[in-house]
mmCIF file of C-alpha atoms and ligand atoms in Angstrom:
data_model
loop_
_atom_site.group_PDB
_atom_site.id
_atom_site.type_symbol
_atom_site.label_atom_id
_atom_site.label_comp_id
_atom_site.label_asym_id
_atom_site.label_seq_id
_atom_site.Cartn_x
_atom_site.Cartn_y
_atom_site.Cartn_z
ATOM 1 C CA MET A 1 -67.674 9.041 98.228
ATOM 2 C CA PHE A 2 -70.304 11.030 96.310
ATOM 3 C CA ASP A 3 -71.887 7.880 94.855
ATOM 4 C CA GLU A 4 -74.634 10.035 93.358
ATOM 5 C CA ILE A 5 -72.097 11.801 91.174
ATOM 6 C CA GLN A 6 -71.502 9.597 88.149
ATOM 7 C CA PHE A 7 -68.952 10.089 85.382
ATOM 8 C CA ASN A 8 -71.242 9.152 82.503
ATOM 9 C CA THR A 9 -68.648 9.354 79.738
ATOM 10 C CA ILE A 10 -66.318 7.023 81.565
ATOM 11 C CA ASN A 11 -69.171 4.703 82.500
ATOM 12 C CA ARG A 12 -70.033 4.362 78.815
ATOM 13 C CA LEU A 13 -66.516 3.093 78.036
ATOM 14 C CA PRO A 14 -65.934 -0.645 78.435
ATOM 15 C CA ASN A 15 -62.937 -1.991 80.283
ATOM 16 C CA TYR A 16 -60.019 -2.515 77.978
ATOM 17 C CA VAL A 17 -60.159 -6.229 77.015
ATOM 18 C CA PHE A 18 -56.444 -6.330 76.236
ATOM 19 C CA ALA A 19 -55.596 -5.227 79.781
ATOM 20 C CA GLU A 20 -56.477 -8.709 81.031
ATOM 21 C CA ILE A 21 -54.001 -10.379 78.672
ATOM 22 C CA ASN A 22 -51.415 -7.727 79.491
ATOM 23 C CA GLU A 23 -51.777 -8.413 83.180
ATOM 24 C CA ILE A 24 -51.140 -12.166 82.748
ATOM 25 C CA LYS A 25 -48.212 -11.388 80.452
ATOM 26 C CA MET A 26 -46.596 -9.064 82.987
ATOM 27 C CA GLU A 27 -47.133 -11.562 85.800
ATOM 28 C CA ALA A 28 -45.474 -14.345 83.774
ATOM 29 C CA ARG A 29 -42.559 -12.064 82.959
ATOM 30 C CA ARG A 30 -42.136 -11.097 86.581
ATOM 31 C CA ALA A 31 -41.974 -14.827 87.330
ATOM 32 C CA GLY A 32 -39.042 -15.023 84.901
ATOM 33 C CA GLU A 33 -40.880 -16.622 81.972
ATOM 34 C CA ASP A 34 -39.901 -15.859 78.400
ATOM 35 C CA ILE A 35 -43.099 -14.626 76.735
ATOM 36 C CA ILE A 36 -43.022 -14.140 72.977
ATOM 37 C CA ASP A 37 -45.093 -11.023 72.538
ATOM 38 C CA PHE A 38 -47.249 -10.605 69.425
ATOM 39 C CA SER A 39 -49.907 -8.611 71.219
ATOM 40 C CA MET A 40 -49.534 -4.921 70.386
ATOM 41 C CA GLY A 41 -49.270 -3.099 67.077
ATOM 42 C CA ASN A 42 -46.170 -1.413 68.411
ATOM 43 C CA PRO A 43 -43.289 -1.447 65.893
ATOM 44 C CA ASP A 44 -40.057 -2.854 67.346
ATOM 45 C CA GLY A 45 -37.591 -1.386 64.817
ATOM 46 C CA PRO A 46 -35.570 1.828 65.178
ATOM 47 C CA THR A 47 -36.610 5.094 63.569
ATOM 48 C CA PRO A 48 -34.366 5.640 60.504
ATOM 49 C CA LYS A 49 -31.153 7.477 61.393
ATOM 50 C CA HIS A 50 -31.610 10.519 59.141
ATOM 51 C CA ILE A 51 -34.887 11.306 60.931
ATOM 52 C CA VAL A 52 -33.360 10.980 64.412
ATOM 53 C CA ASP A 53 -30.384 13.104 63.285
ATOM 54 C CA LYS A 54 -32.743 15.850 62.146
ATOM 55 C CA LEU A 55 -34.512 15.777 65.510
ATOM 56 C CA ILE A 56 -31.192 16.186 67.333
ATOM 57 C CA GLU A 57 -30.087 19.036 65.087
ATOM 58 C CA SER A 58 -33.390 20.822 65.468
ATOM 59 C CA ALA A 59 -33.528 20.243 69.242
ATOM 60 C CA GLN A 60 -30.293 22.228 69.573
ATOM 61 C CA LYS A 61 -31.899 25.421 68.297
ATOM 62 C CA PRO A 62 -33.383 27.491 71.146
ATOM 63 C CA LYS A 63 -35.902 29.121 68.802
ATOM 64 C CA ASN A 64 -37.578 25.722 68.614
ATOM 65 C CA TYR A 65 -38.343 25.579 72.327
ATOM 66 C CA ARG A 66 -41.338 27.889 72.145
ATOM 67 C CA TYR A 67 -44.954 26.828 71.690
ATOM 68 C CA SER A 68 -45.380 25.418 68.212
ATOM 69 C CA ALA A 69 -48.307 25.577 65.780
ATOM 70 C CA SER A 70 -51.292 23.529 66.899
ATOM 71 C CA ARG A 71 -52.264 22.460 63.364
ATOM 72 C CA GLY A 72 -48.633 21.798 62.389
ATOM 73 C CA ILE A 73 -45.864 24.027 61.016
ATOM 74 C CA TYR A 74 -46.386 25.038 57.380
ATOM 75 C CA LYS A 75 -43.444 22.938 56.129
ATOM 76 C CA LEU A 76 -44.897 19.790 57.659
ATOM 77 C CA ARG A 77 -48.321 20.470 56.177
ATOM 78 C CA LEU A 78 -46.630 21.023 52.819
ATOM 79 C CA ALA A 79 -44.714 17.728 53.193
ATOM 80 C CA ILE A 80 -48.025 15.987 53.938
ATOM 81 C CA CYS A 81 -49.497 17.387 50.712
ATOM 82 C CA ASN A 82 -46.350 16.389 48.778
ATOM 83 C CA TRP A 83 -46.650 12.859 50.156
ATOM 84 C CA TYR A 84 -50.193 12.658 48.758
ATOM 85 C CA ALA A 85 -49.124 14.152 45.438
ATOM 86 C CA ARG A 86 -46.275 11.631 45.064
ATOM 87 C CA LYS A 87 -48.155 8.571 46.242
ATOM 88 C CA TYR A 88 -51.624 9.255 44.882
ATOM 89 C CA ASN A 89 -51.291 12.125 42.429
ATOM 90 C CA VAL A 90 -53.740 14.043 44.597
ATOM 91 C CA ASP A 91 -53.671 17.823 44.903
ATOM 92 C CA LEU A 92 -54.175 19.223 48.431
ATOM 93 C CA ASP A 93 -53.995 22.726 49.845
ATOM 94 C CA PRO A 94 -51.665 22.817 52.886
ATOM 95 C CA GLU A 95 -53.550 25.802 54.283
ATOM 96 C CA HIS A 96 -57.060 24.360 54.352
ATOM 97 C CA GLU A 97 -56.907 20.674 53.525
ATOM 98 C CA ALA A 98 -54.136 19.254 55.736
ATOM 99 C CA ILE A 99 -53.498 19.189 59.458
ATOM 100 C CA ALA A 100 -50.769 17.534 61.531
ATOM 101 C CA THR A 101 -51.896 15.665 64.655
ATOM 102 C CA MET A 102 -50.220 14.084 67.674
ATOM 103 C CA GLY A 103 -50.542 10.639 66.148
ATOM 104 C CA SER A 104 -53.599 9.841 64.101
ATOM 105 C CA LYS A 105 -55.376 8.542 67.225
ATOM 106 C CA GLU A 106 -55.350 11.980 68.862
ATOM 107 C CA GLY A 107 -56.524 13.517 65.594
ATOM 108 C CA TYR A 108 -59.339 11.010 65.267
ATOM 109 C CA VAL A 109 -60.670 11.467 68.815
ATOM 110 C CA HIS A 110 -60.626 15.246 68.507
ATOM 111 C CA LEU A 111 -62.095 15.232 65.008
ATOM 112 C CA VAL A 112 -64.980 13.090 66.204
ATOM 113 C CA GLN A 113 -65.468 15.357 69.206
ATOM 114 C CA ALA A 114 -65.458 18.419 66.949
ATOM 115 C CA ILE A 115 -67.949 17.185 64.352
ATOM 116 C CA THR A 116 -70.380 15.107 66.423
ATOM 117 C CA ASN A 117 -73.529 16.345 68.136
ATOM 118 C CA ALA A 118 -74.788 14.391 71.153
ATOM 119 C CA GLY A 119 -77.100 11.636 69.918
ATOM 120 C CA ASP A 120 -75.625 11.485 66.404
ATOM 121 C CA VAL A 121 -75.149 8.076 64.861
ATOM 122 C CA ALA A 122 -72.025 6.694 63.193
ATOM 123 C CA ILE A 123 -71.562 3.446 61.293
ATOM 124 C CA VAL A 124 -68.384 1.551 62.197
ATOM 125 C CA PRO A 125 -67.452 -1.918 60.894
ATOM 126 C CA ASP A 126 -67.084 -4.816 63.352
ATOM 127 C CA PRO A 127 -64.401 -5.795 64.213
ATOM 128 C CA ALA A 128 -62.625 -2.441 64.479
ATOM 129 C CA TYR A 129 -59.583 -0.691 65.892
ATOM 130 C CA PRO A 130 -61.246 0.102 69.265
ATOM 131 C CA ILE A 131 -60.957 3.897 69.145
ATOM 132 C CA HIS A 132 -62.843 3.962 65.831
ATOM 133 C CA THR A 133 -65.899 2.972 67.819
ATOM 134 C CA HIS A 134 -65.199 4.530 71.180
ATOM 135 C CA ALA A 135 -64.318 8.043 70.041
ATOM 136 C CA PHE A 136 -68.018 8.353 69.197
ATOM 137 C CA VAL A 137 -68.962 6.954 72.598
ATOM 138 C CA ILE A 138 -66.718 9.555 74.265
ATOM 139 C CA ALA A 139 -68.414 12.248 72.173
ATOM 140 C CA GLY A 140 -71.860 11.188 73.416
ATOM 141 C CA ALA A 141 -72.887 9.690 70.086
ATOM 142 C CA ASN A 142 -74.214 6.237 69.181
ATOM 143 C CA VAL A 143 -72.546 3.654 67.002
ATOM 144 C CA ILE A 144 -74.083 1.109 64.696
ATOM 145 C CA THR A 145 -71.612 -1.708 64.251
ATOM 146 C CA MET A 146 -71.740 -3.558 61.002
ATOM 147 C CA LYS A 147 -70.283 -7.047 60.643
ATOM 148 C CA MET A 148 -67.543 -7.013 58.038
ATOM 149 C CA GLU A 149 -67.614 -9.854 55.494
ATOM 150 C CA TYR A 150 -64.486 -10.912 53.633
ATOM 151 C CA ASN A 151 -63.052 -13.866 51.763
ATOM 152 C CA GLU A 152 -60.098 -16.112 52.630
ATOM 153 C CA ASN A 153 -57.702 -13.697 50.923
ATOM 154 C CA TYR A 154 -58.934 -11.005 53.296
ATOM 155 C CA GLU A 155 -60.634 -9.052 50.518
ATOM 156 C CA LEU A 156 -63.733 -7.130 51.565
ATOM 157 C CA ASP A 157 -67.074 -8.435 50.337
ATOM 158 C CA GLN A 158 -67.942 -5.027 48.942
ATOM 159 C CA GLU A 159 -71.487 -5.942 47.950
ATOM 160 C CA ALA A 160 -72.283 -7.104 51.489
ATOM 161 C CA PHE A 161 -70.622 -3.957 52.878
ATOM 162 C CA PHE A 162 -72.763 -1.565 50.856
ATOM 163 C CA ARG A 163 -75.910 -3.588 51.532
ATOM 164 C CA SER A 164 -75.228 -3.263 55.276
ATOM 165 C CA VAL A 165 -74.461 0.462 55.115
ATOM 166 C CA LYS A 166 -77.651 1.063 53.167
ATOM 167 C CA ARG A 167 -79.719 -0.942 55.629
ATOM 168 C CA SER A 168 -78.218 0.960 58.585
ATOM 169 C CA LEU A 169 -78.815 4.295 56.876
ATOM 170 C CA HIS A 170 -82.451 3.515 56.250
ATOM 171 C CA GLU A 171 -83.300 1.727 59.479
ATOM 172 C CA SER A 172 -81.571 3.925 62.035
ATOM 173 C CA LEU A 173 -83.179 6.966 63.611
ATOM 174 C CA PRO A 174 -81.639 9.499 63.534
ATOM 175 C CA LYS A 175 -80.033 8.734 60.191
ATOM 176 C CA PRO A 176 -76.278 8.047 60.525
ATOM 177 C CA LYS A 177 -74.087 11.050 59.672
ATOM 178 C CA PHE A 178 -70.710 9.317 59.575
ATOM 179 C CA VAL A 179 -69.204 6.145 58.125
ATOM 180 C CA VAL A 180 -65.751 5.051 59.284
ATOM 181 C CA VAL A 181 -63.565 2.935 57.002
ATOM 182 C CA ASN A 182 -60.041 1.644 57.534
ATOM 183 C CA PHE A 183 -58.363 -0.307 54.741
ATOM 184 C CA PRO A 184 -55.922 -2.036 55.016
ATOM 185 C CA HIS A 185 -57.842 -2.889 58.129
ATOM 186 C CA ASN A 186 -56.737 -3.343 61.708
ATOM 187 C CA PRO A 187 -57.282 -6.037 62.939
ATOM 188 C CA THR A 188 -58.469 -8.141 59.981
ATOM 189 C CA THR A 189 -55.892 -6.926 57.376
ATOM 190 C CA VAL A 190 -58.816 -6.702 54.915
ATOM 191 C CA THR A 191 -58.174 -4.638 51.798
ATOM 192 C CA VAL A 192 -60.287 -2.935 49.126
ATOM 193 C CA ASP A 193 -59.753 -1.648 45.583
ATOM 194 C CA LYS A 194 -60.289 1.805 44.086
ATOM 195 C CA GLU A 195 -63.801 0.905 42.920
ATOM 196 C CA PHE A 196 -64.808 0.547 46.558
ATOM 197 C CA TYR A 197 -64.143 4.226 47.237
ATOM 198 C CA LYS A 198 -65.949 5.283 44.051
ATOM 199 C CA GLU A 199 -69.084 3.574 45.262
ATOM 200 C CA LEU A 200 -68.637 4.808 48.837
ATOM 201 C CA VAL A 201 -68.234 8.452 47.764
ATOM 202 C CA ALA A 202 -71.225 8.210 45.434
ATOM 203 C CA MET A 203 -73.314 6.725 48.237
ATOM 204 C CA ALA A 204 -72.163 9.424 50.695
ATOM 205 C CA LYS A 205 -73.242 12.155 48.292
ATOM 206 C CA LYS A 206 -76.606 10.548 47.604
ATOM 207 C CA GLU A 207 -77.402 9.618 51.199
ATOM 208 C CA ARG A 208 -75.711 12.654 52.770
ATOM 209 C CA PHE A 209 -73.101 11.339 55.216
ATOM 210 C CA TYR A 210 -69.457 12.101 55.865
ATOM 211 C CA ILE A 211 -66.685 9.500 55.535
ATOM 212 C CA ILE A 212 -63.662 9.165 57.817
ATOM 213 C CA SER A 213 -61.043 6.959 56.175
ATOM 214 C CA ASP A 214 -57.978 5.700 58.058
ATOM 215 C CA ILE A 215 -55.082 4.415 55.938
ATOM 216 C CA ALA A 216 -52.537 3.921 58.736
ATOM 217 C CA TYR A 217 -51.143 0.848 56.923
ATOM 218 C CA ALA A 218 -51.115 2.377 53.433
ATOM 219 C CA ASP A 219 -47.416 1.625 52.928
ATOM 220 C CA ILE A 220 -47.281 -1.817 54.528
ATOM 221 C CA THR A 221 -48.459 -3.954 51.614
ATOM 222 C CA PHE A 222 -47.126 -7.122 49.993
ATOM 223 C CA ASP A 223 -47.321 -9.220 46.825
ATOM 224 C CA GLY A 224 -47.855 -6.223 44.545
ATOM 225 C CA TYR A 225 -50.946 -4.899 46.340
ATOM 226 C CA LYS A 226 -51.153 -1.086 46.553
ATOM 227 C CA THR A 227 -53.420 0.727 48.996
ATOM 228 C CA PRO A 228 -55.840 3.106 47.274
ATOM 229 C CA SER A 229 -56.743 6.486 48.783
ATOM 230 C CA ILE A 230 -60.291 7.786 48.856
ATOM 231 C CA PHE A 231 -58.993 10.981 47.238
ATOM 232 C CA GLU A 232 -58.204 9.162 44.022
ATOM 233 C CA VAL A 233 -61.954 9.477 43.500
ATOM 234 C CA GLU A 234 -63.015 12.735 41.872
ATOM 235 C CA GLY A 235 -64.988 14.904 44.306
ATOM 236 C CA ALA A 236 -64.160 12.841 47.419
ATOM 237 C CA LYS A 237 -63.046 15.983 49.234
ATOM 238 C CA ASP A 238 -66.702 17.060 49.338
ATOM 239 C CA VAL A 239 -67.527 14.277 51.769
ATOM 240 C CA ALA A 240 -64.362 12.754 53.235
ATOM 241 C CA VAL A 241 -61.269 13.114 55.345
ATOM 242 C CA GLU A 242 -58.454 10.584 55.469
ATOM 243 C CA SER A 243 -55.745 9.971 58.061
ATOM 244 C CA PHE A 244 -52.249 8.536 57.923
ATOM 245 C CA THR A 245 -49.564 8.060 60.555
ATOM 246 C CA LEU A 246 -45.770 8.048 60.683
ATOM 247 C CA SER A 247 -45.936 5.429 63.461
ATOM 248 C CA LYS A 248 -45.827 2.376 61.202
ATOM 249 C CA SER A 249 -44.085 3.356 57.949
ATOM 250 C CA TYR A 250 -41.168 5.040 59.745
ATOM 251 C CA ASN A 251 -41.108 3.169 63.093
ATOM 252 C CA MET A 252 -42.111 6.401 64.847
ATOM 253 C CA ALA A 253 -44.943 5.185 67.095
ATOM 254 C CA GLY A 254 -43.557 6.899 70.211
ATOM 255 C CA TRP A 255 -43.017 10.207 68.417
ATOM 256 C CA ARG A 256 -46.765 10.759 68.007
ATOM 257 C CA VAL A 257 -47.038 12.180 64.517
ATOM 258 C CA GLY A 258 -49.967 11.679 62.189
ATOM 259 C CA PHE A 259 -52.168 13.768 59.941
ATOM 260 C CA PHE A 260 -55.609 14.285 58.434
ATOM 261 C CA VAL A 261 -56.368 15.650 54.984
ATOM 262 C CA GLY A 262 -59.384 16.383 52.834
ATOM 263 C CA ASN A 263 -62.737 18.057 53.451
ATOM 264 C CA ARG A 264 -62.198 21.693 54.440
ATOM 265 C CA LYS A 265 -65.127 21.895 56.804
ATOM 266 C CA MET A 266 -63.945 18.866 58.784
ATOM 267 C CA ILE A 267 -60.274 19.955 58.727
ATOM 268 C CA ALA A 268 -61.278 23.426 59.952
ATOM 269 C CA ALA A 269 -63.356 21.859 62.745
ATOM 270 C CA LEU A 270 -60.390 19.745 63.831
ATOM 271 C CA ALA A 271 -58.038 22.746 63.646
ATOM 272 C CA LYS A 272 -60.416 24.788 65.771
ATOM 273 C CA ILE A 273 -60.887 22.177 68.479
ATOM 274 C CA LYS A 274 -57.131 21.465 68.552
ATOM 275 C CA SER A 275 -56.425 25.154 69.008
ATOM 276 C CA TRP A 276 -58.323 24.862 72.311
ATOM 277 C CA PHE A 277 -56.595 21.670 73.382
ATOM 278 C CA ASP A 278 -52.921 21.944 72.443
ATOM 279 C CA TYR A 279 -50.070 24.098 71.154
ATOM 280 C CA GLY A 280 -48.852 21.523 68.663
ATOM 281 C CA MET A 281 -46.109 18.946 68.732
ATOM 282 C CA PHE A 282 -42.621 19.979 69.844
ATOM 283 C CA THR A 283 -41.208 21.805 66.796
ATOM 284 C CA PRO A 284 -38.135 19.524 66.409
ATOM 285 C CA VAL A 285 -40.500 16.535 66.157
ATOM 286 C CA GLN A 286 -42.378 18.352 63.397
ATOM 287 C CA VAL A 287 -39.152 19.245 61.570
ATOM 288 C CA ALA A 288 -37.970 15.617 61.736
ATOM 289 C CA ALA A 289 -41.400 14.420 60.573
ATOM 290 C CA THR A 290 -41.093 16.743 57.572
ATOM 291 C CA ILE A 291 -37.811 15.031 56.689
ATOM 292 C CA ALA A 292 -39.410 11.609 57.143
ATOM 293 C CA LEU A 293 -42.116 12.405 54.587
ATOM 294 C CA ASP A 294 -39.950 14.418 52.176
ATOM 295 C CA GLY A 295 -36.641 12.540 52.514
ATOM 296 C CA PRO A 296 -35.359 9.241 51.098
ATOM 297 C CA GLN A 297 -37.963 6.471 51.245
ATOM 298 C CA GLU A 298 -35.712 3.369 51.120
ATOM 299 C CA CYS A 299 -36.226 3.070 54.871
ATOM 300 C CA VAL A 300 -39.916 2.442 54.255
ATOM 301 C CA ASP A 301 -39.096 -0.322 51.749
ATOM 302 C CA ASN A 302 -36.857 -1.979 54.353
ATOM 303 C CA ILE A 303 -39.571 -1.838 57.001
ATOM 304 C CA ILE A 304 -42.064 -3.393 54.555
ATOM 305 C CA LYS A 305 -39.570 -6.170 53.714
ATOM 306 C CA THR A 306 -39.076 -6.940 57.406
ATOM 307 C CA TYR A 307 -42.818 -7.382 57.947
ATOM 308 C CA GLU A 308 -43.185 -9.406 54.758
ATOM 309 C CA LYS A 309 -40.435 -11.826 55.801
ATOM 310 C CA ARG A 310 -41.919 -12.179 59.281
ATOM 311 C CA ARG A 311 -45.365 -12.789 57.808
ATOM 312 C CA ASP A 312 -43.967 -15.585 55.624
ATOM 313 C CA VAL A 313 -41.987 -17.176 58.453
ATOM 314 C CA LEU A 314 -44.960 -16.962 60.800
ATOM 315 C CA CYS A 315 -47.540 -18.418 58.409
ATOM 316 C CA GLU A 316 -45.195 -21.211 57.320
ATOM 317 C CA SER A 317 -43.860 -22.178 60.760
ATOM 318 C CA PHE A 318 -47.322 -22.006 62.384
ATOM 319 C CA LYS A 319 -48.665 -24.216 59.574
ATOM 320 C CA ASN A 320 -45.960 -26.784 60.363
ATOM 321 C CA ALA A 321 -46.982 -26.512 63.994
ATOM 322 C CA GLY A 322 -50.571 -27.436 63.074
ATOM 323 C CA TRP A 323 -52.232 -24.044 62.645
ATOM 324 C CA GLU A 324 -52.909 -23.024 59.086
ATOM 325 C CA ILE A 325 -53.336 -19.266 58.605
ATOM 326 C CA ASN A 326 -53.940 -17.423 55.326
ATOM 327 C CA LYS A 327 -51.349 -14.809 54.447
ATOM 328 C CA PRO A 328 -52.460 -11.166 54.633
ATOM 329 C CA ARG A 329 -51.484 -8.827 51.818
ATOM 330 C CA ALA A 330 -51.142 -5.765 54.038
ATOM 331 C CA THR A 331 -50.530 -4.429 57.577
ATOM 332 C CA MET A 332 -48.175 -5.570 60.327
ATOM 333 C CA PHE A 333 -50.668 -8.191 61.539
ATOM 334 C CA VAL A 334 -51.794 -11.693 60.845
ATOM 335 C CA TRP A 335 -55.511 -12.223 61.526
ATOM 336 C CA ALA A 336 -55.587 -15.830 62.488
ATOM 337 C CA GLN A 337 -58.754 -17.891 62.585
ATOM 338 C CA ILE A 338 -58.653 -20.083 65.686
ATOM 339 C CA PRO A 339 -58.444 -23.755 64.626
ATOM 340 C CA LYS A 340 -62.077 -24.937 64.234
ATOM 341 C CA GLU A 341 -61.816 -27.518 67.020
ATOM 342 C CA PHE A 342 -60.856 -24.803 69.565
ATOM 343 C CA GLN A 343 -63.269 -22.080 68.512
ATOM 344 C CA TYR A 344 -65.740 -23.132 71.214
ATOM 345 C CA LEU A 345 -63.267 -21.680 73.732
ATOM 346 C CA GLY A 346 -63.740 -18.159 72.381
ATOM 347 C CA SER A 347 -60.822 -15.857 71.589
ATOM 348 C CA MET A 348 -60.251 -14.673 75.169
ATOM 349 C CA LYS A 349 -59.860 -18.129 76.653
ATOM 350 C CA PHE A 350 -57.822 -19.340 73.674
ATOM 351 C CA SER A 351 -55.470 -16.333 74.011
ATOM 352 C CA LYS A 352 -55.058 -16.929 77.738
ATOM 353 C CA LEU A 353 -54.190 -20.582 77.097
ATOM 354 C CA LEU A 354 -51.689 -19.614 74.406
ATOM 355 C CA LEU A 355 -50.100 -17.293 76.918
ATOM 356 C CA THR A 356 -49.966 -19.584 79.922
ATOM 357 C CA GLU A 357 -49.262 -22.849 78.080
ATOM 358 C CA ALA A 358 -47.313 -21.885 74.946
ATOM 359 C CA LYS A 359 -45.797 -18.611 76.248
ATOM 360 C CA ILE A 360 -47.174 -16.678 73.287
ATOM 361 C CA ALA A 361 -49.060 -13.387 73.747
ATOM 362 C CA VAL A 362 -51.631 -12.436 71.074
ATOM 363 C CA SER A 363 -54.673 -10.111 71.034
ATOM 364 C CA PRO A 364 -58.033 -11.873 71.376
ATOM 365 C CA GLY A 365 -60.338 -10.987 68.483
ATOM 366 C CA ILE A 366 -63.203 -10.196 70.866
ATOM 367 C CA GLY A 367 -61.262 -7.077 71.931
ATOM 368 C CA PHE A 368 -61.999 -5.632 68.486
ATOM 369 C CA GLY A 369 -65.707 -6.494 68.504
ATOM 370 C CA GLU A 370 -68.057 -9.445 68.658
ATOM 371 C CA ALA A 371 -67.403 -10.380 65.044
ATOM 372 C CA GLY A 372 -63.756 -11.016 65.943
ATOM 373 C CA ASP A 373 -64.330 -13.796 68.440
ATOM 374 C CA ASN A 374 -63.229 -16.692 66.192
ATOM 375 C CA TYR A 375 -59.889 -14.991 65.620
ATOM 376 C CA VAL A 376 -56.767 -13.700 67.321
ATOM 377 C CA ARG A 377 -54.536 -10.902 66.044
ATOM 378 C CA ILE A 378 -50.839 -11.638 65.836
ATOM 379 C CA SER A 379 -48.592 -8.560 65.483
ATOM 380 C CA LEU A 380 -45.400 -9.043 63.515
ATOM 381 C CA ILE A 381 -43.261 -7.328 66.142
ATOM 382 C CA GLU A 382 -40.963 -10.219 67.073
ATOM 383 C CA ASN A 383 -37.980 -11.219 64.925
ATOM 384 C CA GLU A 384 -37.797 -14.365 62.794
ATOM 385 C CA ASN A 385 -35.943 -16.433 65.423
ATOM 386 C CA ARG A 386 -38.516 -15.559 68.041
ATOM 387 C CA ILE A 387 -41.321 -16.403 65.598
ATOM 388 C CA ARG A 388 -39.738 -19.835 65.010
ATOM 389 C CA GLN A 389 -39.434 -20.306 68.771
ATOM 390 C CA ALA A 390 -43.131 -19.435 69.115
ATOM 391 C CA ALA A 391 -43.949 -22.050 66.461
ATOM 392 C CA ARG A 392 -42.025 -24.710 68.419
ATOM 393 C CA ASN A 393 -43.915 -23.804 71.619
ATOM 394 C CA LEU A 394 -47.162 -23.848 69.680
ATOM 395 C CA LYS A 395 -46.495 -27.251 68.136
ATOM 396 C CA ARG A 396 -45.961 -28.782 71.548
ATOM 397 C CA TYR A 397 -49.048 -27.126 72.973
ATOM 398 C CA LEU A 398 -51.427 -27.928 70.102
ATOM 399 C CA LYS A 399 -50.253 -31.559 70.152
ATOM 400 C CA SER A 400 -51.021 -31.851 73.849
ATOM 401 C CA LEU A 401 -54.416 -30.146 73.390
ATOM 402 C CA ARG A 402 -55.362 -32.479 70.547
ATOM 403 C CA GLU A 403 -54.229 -35.554 72.455
ATOM 404 C CA ALA A 404 -56.245 -34.492 75.491
ATOM 405 C CA LYS A 405 -59.459 -34.279 73.426
HETATM 406 C C1 PLP B 501 -55.876 1.540 62.045
HETATM 407 C C2 PLP B 501 -55.085 2.383 62.966
HETATM 408 N N1 PLP B 501 -55.295 3.698 62.957
HETATM 409 C C3 PLP B 501 -54.603 4.519 63.764
HETATM 410 C C4 PLP B 501 -53.664 4.021 64.630
HETATM 411 C C5 PLP B 501 -52.980 4.988 65.557
HETATM 412 O O1 PLP B 501 -51.819 5.405 65.075
HETATM 413 P P1 PLP B 501 -51.049 6.653 65.720
HETATM 414 O O2 PLP B 501 -49.802 6.096 66.280
HETATM 415 O O3 PLP B 501 -50.829 7.568 64.579
HETATM 416 O O4 PLP B 501 -51.936 7.263 66.750
HETATM 417 C C6 PLP B 501 -53.400 2.667 64.681
HETATM 418 C C7 PLP B 501 -52.411 2.141 65.623
HETATM 419 O O5 PLP B 501 -52.263 0.988 65.870
HETATM 420 C C8 PLP B 501 -54.145 1.819 63.834
HETATM 421 O O6 PLP B 501 -53.963 0.514 63.839
#
């Protein structure tokens, strides 16, 4: 009915590539098959007990049942600033430079909506966490995707990155107003050093664009690597905001707690738009999140160790199965180049075959952008025994594929 009435925003959004894989996975499960599921970045571990206990205690206080504060209760915003001070020695004002969001994804979509005019242009690396691109599409803006170059240790080719940004800035009309960065990166696990942000901030000031930096995986690093923050660069607050989430570091994905900090104008814009959309997270969730950030941090170390061990088991057992993958030094993912001889299949077909023939679910790289099509993303959300089982399935399958060639 009403074919002449089109929903343009929705029409501009592509179908979710991962839905196809999900569908096959659910069908196989319904048929009683045991699928080893590495497809979503959805942490499988429990939230640490002291955080859950705080939620329960706080949920028993009737005063907490009222509408909460849309931009976050003061104590949570203070805990956010303390987290930055401890981790990065960065000074932030909880009143004007920090805001709590219902997961960083909600914050990102609303921030983009608040700061983007229709027709604006943003530069987003390819591949990307899909919402990094599509929040701008939802906001009626245009995106220039920029192929990300990196070496076999998943370190960004910073020279190539800045060359590409510069080209996009000078060739695009209108000139891009926003650059989105996300290191450690989902899905590629690519990392950068502090120098990268120095150059990025300097370029933003010279060329006049804002930076949105997402450090969702800041804590999940291995082999001595430490994630830098853009705010370690003097003057970065003039041009940047940065987001973090409790979803990964504290196994709190379902709780929906994240935050943005930095540039006052952008934080105020996000606070204003949020005040129209929501009344804030349930206060007990905010109180428990405060404890997560301010309380003992051994739980974070344990979560990191779990991912590190799984990464090692996965890379080693998959190598024995005939698929050599370089080890990432951050995130809860392995970004696995499809063996050369099977790359002609493309990541979608290869992922479907892995699912139907080896009973392993992964995310096809194409779902993150064209530049991801020679890769699949493997989330480290299955335990070591299940990873070893996946490697056994894989060995059998790759052997049969190679013999059939
Ligand atoms: C890079 C990145 N940013 C943000 C998010 C969203 O996190 P949240 O749970 O805080 O919305 C994710 C989740 O997978 C992510 O990978």
